[in-house]
Coordinates of C-alpha atoms and ligand atoms in Angstrom, one line a residue:
X1089 CA 71.2 -28.5 186.1
X1090 CA 72.7 -25.1 185.3
X1091 CA 76.5 -24.8 185.7
X1092 CA 79.5 -22.9 184.5
X1093 CA 81.5 -25.1 182.1
X1094 CA 84.6 -24.9 180.0
X1095 CA 83.7 -25.3 176.3
X1096 CA 85.7 -28.5 176.0
X1097 CA 84.1 -29.9 179.1
X1098 CA 80.7 -29.0 177.6
X1099 CA 81.5 -31.0 174.5
X1100 CA 82.4 -34.0 176.7
X1101 CA 79.1 -33.5 178.6
X1102 CA 77.2 -33.5 175.3
X1103 CA 78.9 -36.7 174.2
X1104 CA 78.1 -38.2 177.6
X1105 CA 74.4 -37.2 177.5
X1106 CA 74.1 -38.4 173.9
X1107 CA 75.1 -41.9 175.0
X1108 CA 78.6 -41.9 173.4
X1109 CA 80.3 -45.2 174.2
X1110 CA 83.8 -45.1 172.8
X1111 CA 86.3 -42.2 172.6
X1112 CA 89.7 -42.4 171.1
X1113 CA 91.8 -39.2 170.6
X1114 CA 95.3 -37.8 170.4
X1115 CA 96.0 -34.8 172.5
X1116 CA 96.6 -31.4 171.0
X1117 CA 95.8 -27.9 172.3
X1118 CA 93.1 -26.6 172.3
X1119 CA 91.2 -29.9 172.0
X1120 CA 92.8 -32.0 174.8
X1121 CA 90.3 -31.4 177.6
X1122 CA 87.4 -32.9 175.7
X1123 CA 88.9 -36.3 176.0
X1124 CA 90.3 -35.8 179.5
X1125 CA 86.8 -34.8 180.6
X1126 CA 85.2 -37.8 178.8
X1127 CA 87.6 -40.1 180.7
X1128 CA 85.9 -38.9 184.0
X1129 CA 82.6 -40.6 182.9
X1130 CA 82.7 -44.3 183.7
X1131 CA 80.1 -45.0 181.1
X1132 CA 82.4 -44.0 178.2
X1133 CA 85.4 -46.2 177.2
X1134 CA 88.1 -43.7 176.6
X1135 CA 91.7 -43.9 175.4
X1136 CA 94.7 -41.9 174.1
X1137 CA 95.6 -43.4 170.7
X1138 CA 99.2 -43.1 169.3
X1139 CA 98.0 -40.6 166.7
X1140 CA 94.9 -39.0 165.2
X1141 CA 94.6 -41.4 162.3
X1142 CA 94.6 -44.3 164.6
X1143 CA 92.1 -42.5 166.9
X1144 CA 89.7 -41.8 164.0
X1145 CA 89.9 -45.4 162.8
X1146 CA 89.2 -46.7 166.3
X1147 CA 86.2 -44.4 166.5
X1148 CA 85.1 -45.6 163.0
X1149 CA 85.4 -49.2 164.2
X1150 CA 83.3 -48.5 167.2
X1151 CA 80.7 -46.8 165.1
X1152 CA 80.7 -49.8 162.7
X1153 CA 80.1 -52.0 165.6
X1154 CA 77.0 -50.0 166.5
X1155 CA 78.1 -47.6 169.3
X1156 CA 78.1 -43.8 169.2
X1157 CA 81.8 -42.8 169.1
X1158 CA 84.0 -39.8 169.1
X1159 CA 87.6 -38.8 168.3
X1160 CA 89.1 -35.5 169.1
X1161 CA 92.2 -33.6 167.8
X1162 CA 93.6 -30.2 167.1
X1163 CA 93.5 -28.7 163.6
X1164 CA 96.8 -30.2 162.4
X1165 CA 95.7 -33.6 163.8
X1166 CA 93.0 -33.6 161.1
X1167 CA 95.7 -33.5 158.5
X1168 CA 97.0 -36.7 160.0
X1169 CA 93.6 -38.3 160.0
X1170 CA 92.5 -36.9 156.6
X1171 CA 92.9 -40.2 154.9
X1172 CA 90.2 -42.2 156.8
X1173 CA 88.0 -39.0 157.0
X1174 CA 87.7 -38.7 153.2
X1175 CA 86.7 -42.3 152.8
X1176 CA 84.5 -42.5 155.9
X1177 CA 82.5 -39.8 154.2
X1178 CA 81.7 -42.5 151.6
X1179 CA 81.0 -45.4 154.0
X1180 CA 78.9 -43.4 156.4
X1181 CA 78.4 -44.8 159.8
X1182 CA 76.5 -47.3 161.8
X1183 CA 76.4 -45.9 165.3
X1184 CA 76.7 -42.1 165.2
X1185 CA 80.2 -40.7 164.9
X1186 CA 81.4 -37.3 165.8
X1187 CA 84.9 -35.9 165.1
X1188 CA 86.0 -33.0 167.3
X1189 CA 88.5 -30.6 165.8
X1190 CA 89.9 -27.5 167.5
X1191 CA 91.5 -24.7 165.5
X1192 CA 94.1 -22.4 167.0
X1193 CA 93.8 -19.0 165.4
X1194 CA 96.7 -16.9 166.7
X1195 CA 98.8 -20.0 167.1
X1196 CA 98.9 -20.0 170.9
X1197 CA 100.4 -23.5 170.8
X1198 CA 100.6 -24.6 167.2
X1199 CA 103.0 -24.7 164.3
X1200 CA 100.6 -23.2 161.8
X1201 CA 97.2 -21.4 161.6
X1202 CA 94.8 -23.5 159.5
X1203 CA 91.1 -23.4 159.0
X1204 CA 89.5 -26.8 159.4
X1205 CA 86.3 -25.7 157.7
X1206 CA 87.9 -26.5 154.4
X1207 CA 88.0 -30.2 155.4
X1208 CA 84.3 -30.3 155.9
X1209 CA 83.8 -29.1 152.3
X1210 CA 86.6 -31.1 150.8
X1211 CA 85.6 -34.4 152.6
X1212 CA 81.9 -33.6 152.0
X1213 CA 80.9 -34.1 155.6
X1214 CA 78.7 -31.7 157.8
X1215 CA 80.4 -29.4 160.3
X1216 CA 78.8 -27.8 163.3
X1217 CA 80.5 -24.8 164.9
X1218 CA 79.5 -23.8 168.5
X1219 CA 80.1 -20.3 169.8
X1220 CA 79.9 -20.9 173.5
X1221 CA 79.7 -23.8 176.1
X1222 CA 75.9 -24.2 175.9
X1223 CA 76.1 -24.7 172.1
X1224 CA 79.2 -26.9 172.5
X1225 CA 77.0 -29.3 174.6
X1226 CA 73.9 -29.0 172.4
X1227 CA 75.8 -29.3 169.1
X1228 CA 77.7 -32.4 170.3
X1229 CA 74.3 -34.0 170.9
X1230 CA 72.9 -32.7 167.7
X1231 CA 75.9 -34.0 165.8
X1232 CA 74.9 -37.6 166.7
X1233 CA 71.4 -37.0 165.6
X1234 CA 72.7 -35.7 162.2
X1235 CA 75.2 -38.5 162.0
X1236 CA 72.6 -41.2 162.3
X1237 CA 69.9 -39.4 160.3
X1238 CA 72.1 -38.6 157.4
X1239 CA 74.5 -41.6 157.7
X1240 CA 77.7 -39.5 157.9
X1241 CA 80.5 -38.7 160.3
X1242 CA 80.0 -35.2 161.7
X1243 CA 82.7 -32.7 162.4
X1244 CA 82.3 -30.5 165.5
X1245 CA 84.6 -27.5 165.2
X1246 CA 86.0 -25.8 168.2
X1247 CA 88.5 -22.9 168.4
X1248 CA 90.7 -21.8 171.3
X1249 CA 88.3 -19.2 172.7
X1250 CA 85.3 -21.4 172.7
X1251 CA 87.2 -24.4 173.9
X1252 CA 88.9 -22.6 176.7
X1253 CA 86.2 -20.2 177.9
X1254 CA 83.6 -20.9 180.5
X1255 CA 79.9 -20.1 180.1
X1256 CA 76.6 -21.5 181.4
X1257 CA 75.3 -24.9 180.3
X1258 CA 72.2 -26.8 181.2
X1259 CA 73.0 -30.4 181.8
X1260 CA 70.5 -33.3 181.7
X1261 CA 70.8 -37.0 182.3
X1262 CA 72.6 -39.4 179.9
X1263 CA 70.3 -41.2 177.4
X1264 CA 71.8 -44.7 177.4
X1265 CA 71.6 -46.2 173.9
X1266 CA 71.0 -49.7 172.7
X1267 CA 73.9 -51.0 170.6
X1268 CA 72.8 -50.8 166.9
X1269 CA 73.1 -54.3 165.3
X1270 CA 76.1 -54.8 163.2
X1271 CA 75.3 -56.1 159.7
X1272 CA 77.8 -57.1 157.0
X1273 CA 77.4 -54.7 154.1
X1274 CA 80.1 -55.0 151.6
X1275 CA 78.7 -52.5 149.2
X1276 CA 78.7 -49.8 151.9
X1277 CA 81.8 -50.6 153.9
X1278 CA 84.3 -52.1 151.6
X1279 CA 85.6 -49.0 149.6
X1280 CA 87.2 -50.5 146.6
X1281 CA 86.6 -48.7 143.3
X1282 CA 83.5 -50.5 142.2
X1283 CA 81.7 -49.9 145.5
X1284 CA 83.2 -46.4 146.0
X1285 CA 81.8 -45.4 142.6
X1286 CA 78.3 -46.2 143.8
X1287 CA 78.8 -44.5 147.1
X1288 CA 80.0 -41.1 145.7
X1289 CA 76.6 -40.1 144.3
X1290 CA 75.1 -41.0 147.7
X1291 CA 77.5 -38.6 149.3
X1292 CA 76.6 -35.8 146.9
X1293 CA 72.9 -36.4 147.5
X1294 CA 73.5 -36.4 151.3
X1295 CA 75.2 -33.0 151.0
X1296 CA 72.2 -31.7 149.0
X1297 CA 69.8 -32.9 151.8
X1298 CA 72.0 -31.5 154.5
X1299 CA 72.0 -28.2 152.8
X1300 CA 68.2 -28.3 152.7
X1301 CA 68.2 -29.2 156.4
X1302 CA 70.5 -26.2 157.1
X1303 CA 68.0 -23.8 155.6
X1304 CA 65.5 -24.1 158.4
X1305 CA 67.7 -25.7 161.2
X1306 CA 67.6 -23.6 164.4
X1307 CA 71.4 -23.7 164.5
X1308 CA 71.4 -21.1 161.7
X1309 CA 69.4 -18.1 162.8
X1310 CA 68.8 -14.5 161.9
X1311 CA 68.9 -12.1 164.8
X1312 CA 67.1 -8.8 164.0
X1313 CA 68.8 -5.5 164.2
X1314 CA 67.7 -1.9 164.0
X1315 CA 70.0 -0.6 161.3
X1316 CA 69.9 -2.5 158.0
X1317 CA 72.7 -0.6 156.5
X1318 CA 75.0 -3.5 157.4
X1319 CA 74.1 -7.1 157.8
X1320 CA 76.6 -9.5 159.4
X1321 CA 77.1 -13.1 158.7
X1322 CA 79.2 -14.7 161.4
X1323 CA 79.9 -17.8 163.5
X1324 CA 81.8 -19.2 166.4
X1325 CA 83.8 -16.8 168.5
X1326 CA 83.5 -14.0 165.9
X1327 CA 79.7 -14.1 166.7
X1328 CA 80.4 -13.3 170.3
X1329 CA 82.7 -10.4 169.4
X1330 CA 80.1 -9.0 166.9
X1331 CA 77.3 -9.2 169.6
X1332 CA 79.5 -7.6 172.2
X1333 CA 80.4 -4.7 169.9
X1334 CA 77.1 -4.2 168.0
X1335 CA 74.4 -5.5 170.4
X1336 CA 71.2 -5.4 168.4
X1337 CA 72.3 -2.6 166.1
X1338 CA 72.8 -4.6 162.9
X1339 CA 71.0 -7.8 161.8
X1340 CA 73.1 -10.9 162.2
X1341 CA 72.9 -14.2 160.5
X1342 CA 74.5 -16.6 163.0
X1343 CA 75.6 -19.8 161.4
X1344 CA 76.0 -22.8 163.7
X1345 CA 76.5 -25.1 160.7
X1346 CA 79.8 -24.3 158.9
X1347 CA 79.1 -26.8 156.2
X1348 CA 77.0 -27.2 154.1
X1349 CA 75.9 -23.6 154.0
X1350 CA 72.2 -22.5 153.7
X1351 CA 72.2 -20.7 150.4
X1352 CA 68.5 -19.7 150.5
X1353 CA 68.9 -18.2 154.0
X1354 CA 72.0 -16.4 153.0
X1355 CA 70.4 -14.9 149.9
X1356 CA 67.3 -13.7 151.8
X1357 CA 69.5 -12.2 154.5
X1358 CA 71.7 -10.5 151.9
X1359 CA 68.6 -9.1 150.2
X1360 CA 67.4 -7.5 153.5
X1361 CA 70.5 -5.4 154.1
X1362 CA 72.5 -2.8 152.3
X1363 CA 76.0 -4.1 152.8
X1364 CA 76.5 -7.7 153.5
X1365 CA 79.6 -8.2 155.8
X1366 CA 81.1 -11.5 156.7
X1367 CA 83.0 -11.6 160.0
X1368 CA 85.0 -14.9 160.3
X1369 CA 88.4 -15.8 161.7
X1370 CA 91.1 -17.2 159.5
X1371 CA 90.1 -17.9 155.9
X1372 CA 87.2 -16.3 154.0
X1373 CA 85.3 -19.6 153.9
X1374 CA 81.8 -18.3 154.1
X1375 CA 82.9 -15.3 152.1
X1376 CA 84.1 -17.4 149.2
X1377 CA 80.8 -19.3 149.2
X1378 CA 78.8 -16.1 149.1
X1379 CA 80.9 -14.7 146.4
X1380 CA 80.5 -17.9 144.3
X1381 CA 76.7 -17.3 144.8
X1382 CA 77.2 -13.9 143.2
X1383 CA 76.8 -11.8 146.3
X1384 CA 78.7 -8.6 146.8
X1385 CA 80.1 -8.2 150.3
X1386 CA 82.8 -6.9 152.6
X1387 CA 85.0 -9.7 154.0
X1388 CA 88.7 -10.3 153.9
X1389 CA 89.2 -7.0 152.2
X1390 CA 88.4 -5.5 155.6
X1391 CA 89.0 -8.3 158.2
X1392 CA 92.4 -10.0 158.4
X1393 CA 92.9 -13.7 157.6
X1394 CA 95.7 -13.8 160.1
X1395 CA 95.6 -14.2 163.9
X1396 CA 92.6 -14.1 166.3
X1397 CA 89.9 -11.5 166.3
X1398 CA 89.0 -9.4 169.3
X1399 CA 86.1 -7.1 170.3
X1400 CA 88.3 -4.1 169.5
X1401 CA 89.4 -5.5 166.1
X1402 CA 85.7 -6.1 165.1
X1403 CA 84.7 -2.7 166.4
X1404 CA 87.5 -0.9 164.5
X1405 CA 86.8 -2.7 161.2
X1406 CA 83.0 -1.9 161.5
X1407 CA 83.8 1.7 162.3
X1408 CA 82.5 1.5 165.8
X1409 CA 84.0 2.9 169.0
X1410 CA 87.1 1.0 170.2
X1411 CA 87.6 0.6 174.0
X1412 CA 90.8 2.2 175.1
X1413 CA 91.2 -0.3 177.9
X1414 CA 93.3 0.3 181.0
X1415 CA 97.0 0.7 180.7
X1416 CA 99.4 -0.7 183.4
X1417 CA 101.8 1.8 185.0
X1418 CA 104.6 -0.8 184.9
X1419 CA 106.0 -2.3 181.8
X1420 CA 105.6 -6.1 182.0
X1421 CA 108.9 -7.8 181.0
X1422 CA 108.6 -10.1 178.1
X1423 CA 108.6 -13.8 179.1
X1424 CA 109.4 -16.0 176.2
X1425 CA 108.7 -19.7 176.7
X1426 CA 111.6 -21.6 178.1
X1427 CA 112.2 -25.2 179.2
X1428 CA 111.3 -25.6 182.9
X1429 CA 114.0 -25.7 185.6
X1430 CA 115.2 -29.3 185.7
X1431 CA 113.8 -30.2 182.3
X1432 CA 115.7 -33.3 181.1
X1433 CA 115.8 -31.9 177.6
X1434 CA 118.2 -29.1 178.6
X1435 CA 121.3 -31.2 179.1
X1436 CA 120.9 -32.8 175.7
X1437 CA 120.4 -29.6 173.8
X1438 CA 123.4 -28.1 175.6
X1439 CA 125.4 -31.0 174.3
X1440 CA 124.1 -30.6 170.8
X1441 CA 124.9 -26.9 170.8
X1442 CA 128.4 -27.6 172.2
X1443 CA 129.1 -30.2 169.4
X1444 CA 127.8 -27.7 166.8
X1445 CA 125.3 -30.3 165.5
X1446 CA 122.8 -29.7 162.8
X1447 CA 119.6 -30.6 164.5
X1448 CA 116.5 -31.6 162.6
X1449 CA 113.8 -31.0 165.2
X1450 CA 110.3 -32.1 165.9
X1451 CA 107.3 -30.9 168.0
X1452 CA 107.1 -31.0 171.7
X1453 CA 108.6 -29.2 174.8
X1454 CA 112.0 -29.9 173.2
X1455 CA 111.2 -27.6 170.3
X1456 CA 112.3 -25.0 172.9
X1457 CA 115.8 -26.3 172.2
X1458 CA 115.7 -23.8 169.4
X1459 CA 115.6 -20.8 171.8
X1460 CA 118.8 -19.0 172.9
X1461 CA 121.1 -19.7 174.6
X1462 CA 120.7 -23.4 173.6
X1463 CA 119.8 -22.5 169.9
X1464 CA 120.3 -26.1 169.0
X1465 CA 117.6 -26.7 166.4
X1466 CA 117.7 -26.1 162.6
X1467 CA 114.2 -27.3 161.6
X1468 CA 110.8 -28.0 162.9
X1469 CA 108.0 -29.0 160.6
X1470 CA 105.4 -31.4 161.8
X1471 CA 105.1 -34.4 164.2
X1472 CA 107.4 -37.1 163.1
X1473 CA 109.1 -34.9 160.5
X1474 CA 112.5 -34.9 162.1
X1475 CA 113.3 -38.6 161.4
X1476 CA 112.1 -38.6 157.8
X1477 CA 113.9 -35.3 157.2
X1478 CA 117.3 -36.4 158.5
X1479 CA 117.2 -39.3 156.1
X1480 CA 116.6 -37.0 153.2
X1481 CA 119.1 -34.5 154.5
X1482 CA 121.8 -37.1 154.8
X1483 CA 121.0 -38.7 151.4
X1484 CA 121.3 -35.3 149.9
X1485 CA 124.5 -34.2 151.6
X1486 CA 126.1 -37.4 152.8
X1487 CA 129.7 -37.5 153.9
X1488 CA 130.7 -35.2 156.7
X1489 CA 127.2 -34.0 157.2
X1490 CA 126.1 -37.5 158.4
X1491 CA 128.7 -37.1 161.2
X1492 CA 127.3 -33.8 162.6
X1493 CA 123.5 -34.1 162.0
X1494 CA 121.0 -35.5 164.4
X1495 CA 117.2 -35.8 164.5
X1496 CA 115.5 -35.2 167.9
X1497 CA 112.0 -36.4 168.7
X1498 CA 110.0 -36.9 171.9
X1499 CA 108.6 -40.2 173.1
X1500 CA 105.0 -39.4 172.3
X1501 CA 105.9 -37.9 168.9
X1502 CA 108.0 -41.0 168.1
X1503 CA 105.0 -43.2 168.7
X1504 CA 102.8 -40.7 166.8
X1505 CA 104.6 -40.8 163.5
X1506 CA 108.4 -41.2 164.1
X1507 CA 108.4 -44.9 163.9
X1508 CA 107.7 -45.0 160.2
X1509 CA 110.5 -42.6 159.5
X1510 CA 112.9 -44.8 161.5
X1511 CA 111.7 -47.8 159.4
X1512 CA 112.7 -45.8 156.4
X1513 CA 116.2 -45.2 157.7
X1514 CA 116.5 -48.9 158.5
X1515 CA 115.2 -49.9 155.1
X1516 CA 116.9 -47.3 152.8
X1517 CA 120.0 -47.1 155.0
X1518 CA 121.2 -43.6 155.6
X1519 CA 123.9 -43.1 158.3
X1520 CA 121.6 -41.1 160.5
X1521 CA 121.6 -40.5 164.3
X1522 CA 118.2 -40.3 165.9
X1523 CA 117.8 -39.1 169.4
X1524 CA 114.6 -40.0 171.2
X1525 CA 114.0 -37.7 174.1
X1526 CA 112.1 -40.0 176.4
X1527 CA 110.7 -38.0 179.3
X1528 CA 108.1 -40.7 180.0
X1529 CA 105.1 -38.5 179.2
X1530 CA 103.5 -36.3 176.5
X1531 CA 104.8 -33.1 178.1
X1532 CA 103.9 -30.3 175.8
X1533 CA 100.1 -30.8 175.9
X1534 CA 100.0 -31.3 179.7
X1535 CA 101.1 -34.8 180.7
X1536 CA 99.1 -37.3 178.7
X1537 CA 100.1 -40.9 178.8
X1538 CA 101.3 -42.6 175.6
X1539 CA 102.2 -46.1 174.6
X1540 CA 105.7 -45.8 176.1
X1541 CA 104.7 -44.8 179.6
X1542 CA 103.0 -48.0 180.8
X1543 CA 99.8 -46.2 181.9
X1544 CA 96.5 -45.5 180.3
X1545 CA 94.3 -42.4 180.2
X1546 CA 93.0 -43.1 183.7
X1547 CA 96.5 -43.6 185.1
X1548 CA 96.0 -47.4 185.4
X1549 CA 98.7 -49.8 184.3
X1550 CA 98.7 -50.5 180.6
X1551 CA 100.8 -52.0 177.8
X1552 CA 104.3 -50.4 177.6
X1553 CA 106.3 -50.3 174.4
X1554 CA 110.0 -51.0 174.9
X1555 CA 111.8 -48.4 172.8
X1556 CA 115.2 -50.1 172.8
X1557 CA 113.7 -53.4 171.7
X1558 CA 111.6 -51.7 169.1
X1559 CA 114.6 -49.9 167.5
X1560 CA 116.6 -53.1 167.6
X1561 CA 113.8 -55.0 166.0
X1562 CA 113.9 -52.5 163.1
X1563 CA 117.5 -53.5 162.6
X1564 CA 119.4 -50.8 164.5
X1565 CA 122.5 -52.3 166.1
X1566 CA 123.6 -49.2 167.8
X1567 CA 120.9 -48.3 170.3
X1568 CA 122.0 -46.7 173.6
X1569 CA 120.4 -45.0 176.6
X1570 CA 121.8 -41.9 178.3
X1571 CA 120.8 -39.8 181.2
X1572 CA 120.7 -36.2 180.0
X1573 CA 121.4 -34.9 183.5
X1574 CA 124.9 -36.5 183.0
X1575 CA 126.6 -34.1 180.6
X1576 CA 129.8 -36.1 180.2
X1577 CA 128.0 -39.3 179.4
X1578 CA 125.6 -37.5 177.0
X1579 CA 128.5 -35.8 175.3
X1580 CA 130.3 -39.1 174.8
X1581 CA 127.1 -40.8 173.4
X1582 CA 126.5 -38.0 170.9
X1583 CA 130.2 -38.0 169.8
X1584 CA 130.4 -41.8 169.4
X1585 CA 127.1 -42.2 167.6
X1586 CA 127.9 -39.4 165.2
X1587 CA 131.3 -40.9 164.5
X1588 CA 129.9 -44.3 163.8
X1589 CA 129.5 -45.5 160.2
X1590 CA 126.0 -47.0 160.6
X1591 CA 122.7 -45.6 161.7
X1592 CA 122.1 -45.3 165.4
X1593 CA 119.5 -44.4 168.1
X1594 CA 120.3 -42.6 171.3
X1595 CA 117.5 -42.7 173.9
X1596 CA 117.9 -39.7 176.2
X1597 CA 115.9 -40.9 179.2
X1598 CA 114.9 -39.0 182.3
X1599 CA 111.2 -38.4 183.4
X1600 CA 109.8 -34.9 183.1
X1601 CA 110.7 -33.0 186.3
X1602 CA 107.1 -31.9 186.7
X1603 CA 105.7 -35.5 187.0
X1604 CA 104.2 -36.0 190.4
X1605 CA 106.2 -39.2 191.1
X1606 CA 109.6 -37.6 190.3
X1607 CA 111.5 -36.9 193.5
X1608 CA 113.5 -33.7 193.4
X1609 CA 116.9 -33.2 195.0
X1610 CA 117.5 -30.3 197.3
X1611 CA 117.8 -27.0 195.5
X1612 CA 121.2 -25.6 194.8
X1613 CA 122.7 -22.3 196.0
X1614 CA 125.7 -20.3 194.8
X1615 CA 128.7 -19.8 197.1
X1616 CA 129.3 -16.2 196.1
X1617 CA 132.9 -16.4 197.5
X1618 CA 133.7 -19.0 195.0
X1619 CA 131.6 -17.7 192.0
X1620 CA 133.8 -15.8 189.5
X1621 CA 130.9 -14.5 187.5
X1622 CA 132.0 -16.3 184.3
X1623 CA 128.4 -17.1 183.3
X1624 CA 129.2 -20.6 182.3
X1625 CA 126.0 -21.7 184.1
X1626 CA 124.0 -19.3 182.0
X1627 CA 124.7 -21.3 178.9
X1628 CA 121.9 -23.7 179.6
X1629 CA 119.2 -21.1 179.8
X1630 CA 117.8 -22.4 183.1
X1631 CA 115.0 -20.0 184.4
X1632 CA 116.2 -20.7 188.0
X1633 CA 119.6 -19.1 187.4
X1634 CA 120.2 -15.4 187.0
X1635 CA 123.1 -12.9 187.7
X1636 CA 122.9 -10.7 190.7
X1637 CA 125.7 -8.1 191.3
X1638 CA 128.0 -10.0 189.0
X1639 CA 127.5 -13.4 190.6
X1640 CA 125.3 -16.3 189.7
X1641 CA 122.1 -16.6 191.7
X1642 CA 119.7 -19.6 192.1
X1643 CA 116.0 -19.1 192.7
X1644 CA 115.4 -21.9 195.1
X1645 CA 111.7 -21.9 194.5
X1646 CA 112.3 -23.1 191.0
X1647 CA 115.5 -25.2 191.3
X1648 CA 115.0 -29.0 191.5
X1649 CA 118.6 -29.7 192.1
X1650 CA 119.2 -31.4 188.7
X1651 CA 122.9 -30.5 188.9
X1652 CA 123.4 -29.6 185.3
X1653 CA 124.6 -26.1 186.1
X1654 CA 126.9 -27.6 188.7
X1655 CA 128.7 -29.6 186.0
X1656 CA 129.4 -26.5 184.1
X1657 CA 130.8 -24.4 186.9
X1658 CA 134.6 -24.3 186.6
X1659 CA 135.1 -23.4 190.3
X1660 CA 132.5 -25.6 192.1
X1661 CA 130.4 -22.6 193.2
X1662 CA 127.1 -24.5 193.2
X1663 CA 126.3 -26.2 196.5
X1664 CA 123.3 -28.1 197.8
X1665 CA 121.0 -26.3 200.2
X1666 CA 120.5 -29.7 201.8
X1667 CA 116.7 -29.1 201.9
X1668 CA 115.0 -31.8 199.9
X1669 CA 112.1 -30.4 197.8
Ligands
TPP1101 C1 99.5 -33.6 164.4 C2 99.7 -33.0 165.7 N1 99.0 -33.5 166.7 C3 99.1 -33.0 168.0 C4 99.9 -31.9 168.2 C5 100.1 -31.3 169.6 N2 101.3 -31.7 170.2 C6 102.4 -30.9 170.1 S1 103.8 -31.7 170.7 C7 102.9 -33.0 171.2 C8 103.6 -34.2 171.9 C9 104.8 -33.9 172.6 O1 105.1 -35.0 173.4 P1 106.5 -35.6 173.3 O2 106.9 -36.0 171.9 O3 106.5 -36.8 174.3 O4 107.5 -34.5 173.8 P2 107.5 -33.6 175.2 O5 106.6 -32.5 175.0 O6 107.1 -34.5 176.3 O7 108.9 -33.2 175.3 C10 101.6 -32.9 170.8 C11 100.6 -33.9 171.1 C12 100.6 -31.4 167.1 N3 101.4 -30.3 167.2 N4 100.5 -32.0 165.9

């Protein structure tokens, strides 16, 4: 059946049709919807794992057991899962195994811009790279065929534009699969040096065979063009830009397999054109390979290795007409990201700013604590990094610094990779204060459940990890919970734990204001007779509050009545509208 489908939904559909039985993933934009869509198919067991490494190992276990399995993640997630990936390349699979990884060129929602294709080459596993939803579906299915035929996990690489664009797919029925028998095979699956030594040549031979397969595989195809002055090698979303800009003017070698690359096909294509040009986002991955083959070409000397491409960028670089586009008459005001009205993180960051804390931050909605006027963050690196870094920071500086430095980390991020850092503090004993911002959800990526929320991916009741008990079990004696809507209490907790001469954990607990079950209070309004225009309420950077004619003003469509601004007003100008939201 033909239908319009999001790229990520199409991957999920491909997994479903291919008979995938187990999916374990960790959320991360732009990959999250693959797993959310999989969870809608009853035939697939689906879960959110605490992190990408766990997810990949779960998928590996399911493959070992004989089921087709999948794990999905964003590009930086593959860093976390790189350890199992590199050795799974040696063990190979039993049931087919596909790893979805989505790159975020342009960093719409990421801390770096990284090209996952390097992982395919480095870990010596094949990578397919769809350029639209139809290919996303087809390549997901093909990935399982390759996985079982060549005994390898297969990487399926998405990018923001392919993951989050809709195009036509043709769906078919699910092909239910018999479980492949599990047989003990120590030489293949127990990767200790003696066995791994024998597996490495198998991996090299497999790459050679896959490269041969890639020479004639329909996923790599030449599209003829009238003008052979330029010949373009491209893939993924760059292929779409090239086709939109050039049509059939120049011949195009469209690569659906990012690794291994078809050297024969590339060589023949290069020989058929005057100037070989590689159009690829981020790194010059295909380019480097072509250059190593001794081919002359235009690549990153013309196209940037930074940010996303666009039709206009490709047109400009190829010397073709650039569309002027339409200009708006009005200037659109810039809208930098801010914490939502009623975000429980706001009160905590206000307090940290007020206490002039050095804040070692982490990744989540709370990273917005770095933005003015809160400006309460000194560092953000990677998931889990805050807790490990505060330990190093305090070991290095010690003394007074221990009494003004905190680490902040969200509940999901703490489960992801914060726990091990906390174990390090407990073990190697630095006087560090760690604040877990428990908003009872993985907020940043769109409300996924995690091991602290008590619900699974389908929203059904699940195991719930008790954060207080966990921290105490690690040896922390000072563990306390505060409500970040209560500024006085939050301030007291921060001051006391920073003053203490032993490590401590503060759990700043209040569910995300956007969760469906959270009941909002009536929005507030400003009594303009009382307001003195002192702007104390503006210090929390709430998007519902602005100044109008010298007085504070509350946008009641945004306000959830959290009352944080009320606590800052020296004259009691904030009053309830009495209308429950
Ligand atoms: C290794 C890695 N995996 C996934 C992500 C995507 N991501 C960014 S923040 C985040 C979790 C945020 O949840 P939480 O820690 O609960 O904080 P909240 O956003 O709810 O405040 C995720 C999954 C990432 N940046 N890095």
